[in-house]
Coordinates of C-alpha atoms in Angstrom, one line a residue:
M1070 CA -12.5 14.4 -10.1
S1071 CA -9.4 14.7 -7.9
T1072 CA -8.1 17.8 -6.3
L1073 CA -4.9 18.8 -4.4
I1074 CA -5.3 18.5 -0.6
K1075 CA -3.2 19.3 2.4
L1076 CA -2.2 16.0 3.9
L1077 CA -0.2 17.3 6.9
S1078 CA 2.2 19.9 8.3
D1079 CA 5.4 19.0 10.1
S1080 CA 9.1 19.8 10.3
E1081 CA 11.1 20.1 7.1
I1082 CA 13.0 16.9 7.8
T1083 CA 9.9 14.9 8.5
I1084 CA 8.0 16.2 5.5
L1085 CA 11.0 15.6 3.1
H1086 CA 11.3 12.1 4.4
I1087 CA 7.6 11.4 3.9
K1088 CA 7.7 13.0 0.5
G1089 CA 10.6 10.7 -0.5
Q1090 CA 8.7 7.6 0.7
L1091 CA 5.5 8.7 -1.2
F1092 CA 7.6 9.1 -4.3
L1093 CA 9.0 5.6 -4.0
N1094 CA 5.5 4.3 -3.7
G1095 CA 4.2 6.2 -6.8
I1096 CA 2.5 9.1 -5.0
S1097 CA 3.2 12.6 -6.2
S1098 CA 3.4 15.4 -3.7
L1099 CA 4.1 19.1 -3.3
T1100 CA 5.5 21.0 -0.4
K1101 CA 4.7 24.6 0.6
N1102 CA 6.9 26.7 3.0
A1103 CA 4.6 29.5 4.2
Y1104 CA 7.5 31.3 5.9
Q1105 CA 9.7 31.3 2.8
S1106 CA 6.8 32.4 0.6
S1107 CA 6.1 35.3 2.9
I1108 CA 9.7 36.4 2.8
I1109 CA 9.8 36.3 -1.0
A1110 CA 6.6 38.4 -1.1
G1111 CA 8.1 40.9 1.3
L1112 CA 5.8 40.1 4.2
G1113 CA 6.7 39.1 7.7
T1114 CA 5.2 36.1 9.5
N1115 CA 5.5 34.2 12.8
S1116 CA 5.7 30.8 11.0
S1117 CA 6.8 27.9 13.1
G1118 CA 9.2 26.5 10.4
Y1119 CA 6.8 23.8 9.3
L1120 CA 6.2 22.6 5.8
D1121 CA 2.8 21.7 4.4
L1122 CA 2.6 18.5 2.3
Y1123 CA 0.0 18.3 -0.5
I1124 CA -1.1 15.3 -2.5
D1125 CA -3.8 14.4 -5.0
S1126 CA -7.1 13.6 -3.2
D1127 CA -7.2 10.2 -5.0
D1128 CA -4.0 9.2 -3.2
K1129 CA -5.2 10.1 0.3
E1130 CA -5.9 6.7 1.6
R1131 CA -2.7 5.1 0.3
A1132 CA -0.6 8.0 1.6
E1133 CA -2.2 7.9 5.1
Q1134 CA -1.6 4.1 5.2
L1135 CA 2.0 4.6 4.2
I1136 CA 2.5 7.3 6.9
Q1137 CA 0.9 5.0 9.5
N1138 CA 3.2 2.1 8.4
M1139 CA 6.2 4.5 8.9
G1140 CA 5.0 5.0 12.5
L1141 CA 4.0 8.6 11.8
K1142 CA 0.6 10.2 12.2
S1143 CA -1.3 11.9 9.3

């Protein structure tokens, strides 16, 4: 049974680039912006402006390999 897992956190530009490459390779992903979520909820935060990238646990090995091939860490 697969579950949604956090693959990594990084800057918005990096995460969106990785998300696009994952999509092109048939891997679905979701992003979460903790800062924006807290603003919508009316809470303050000291978020660093990073996005979290989530994928299906079944795709973890393929996604990590793709990220390494891009020269990025996972």
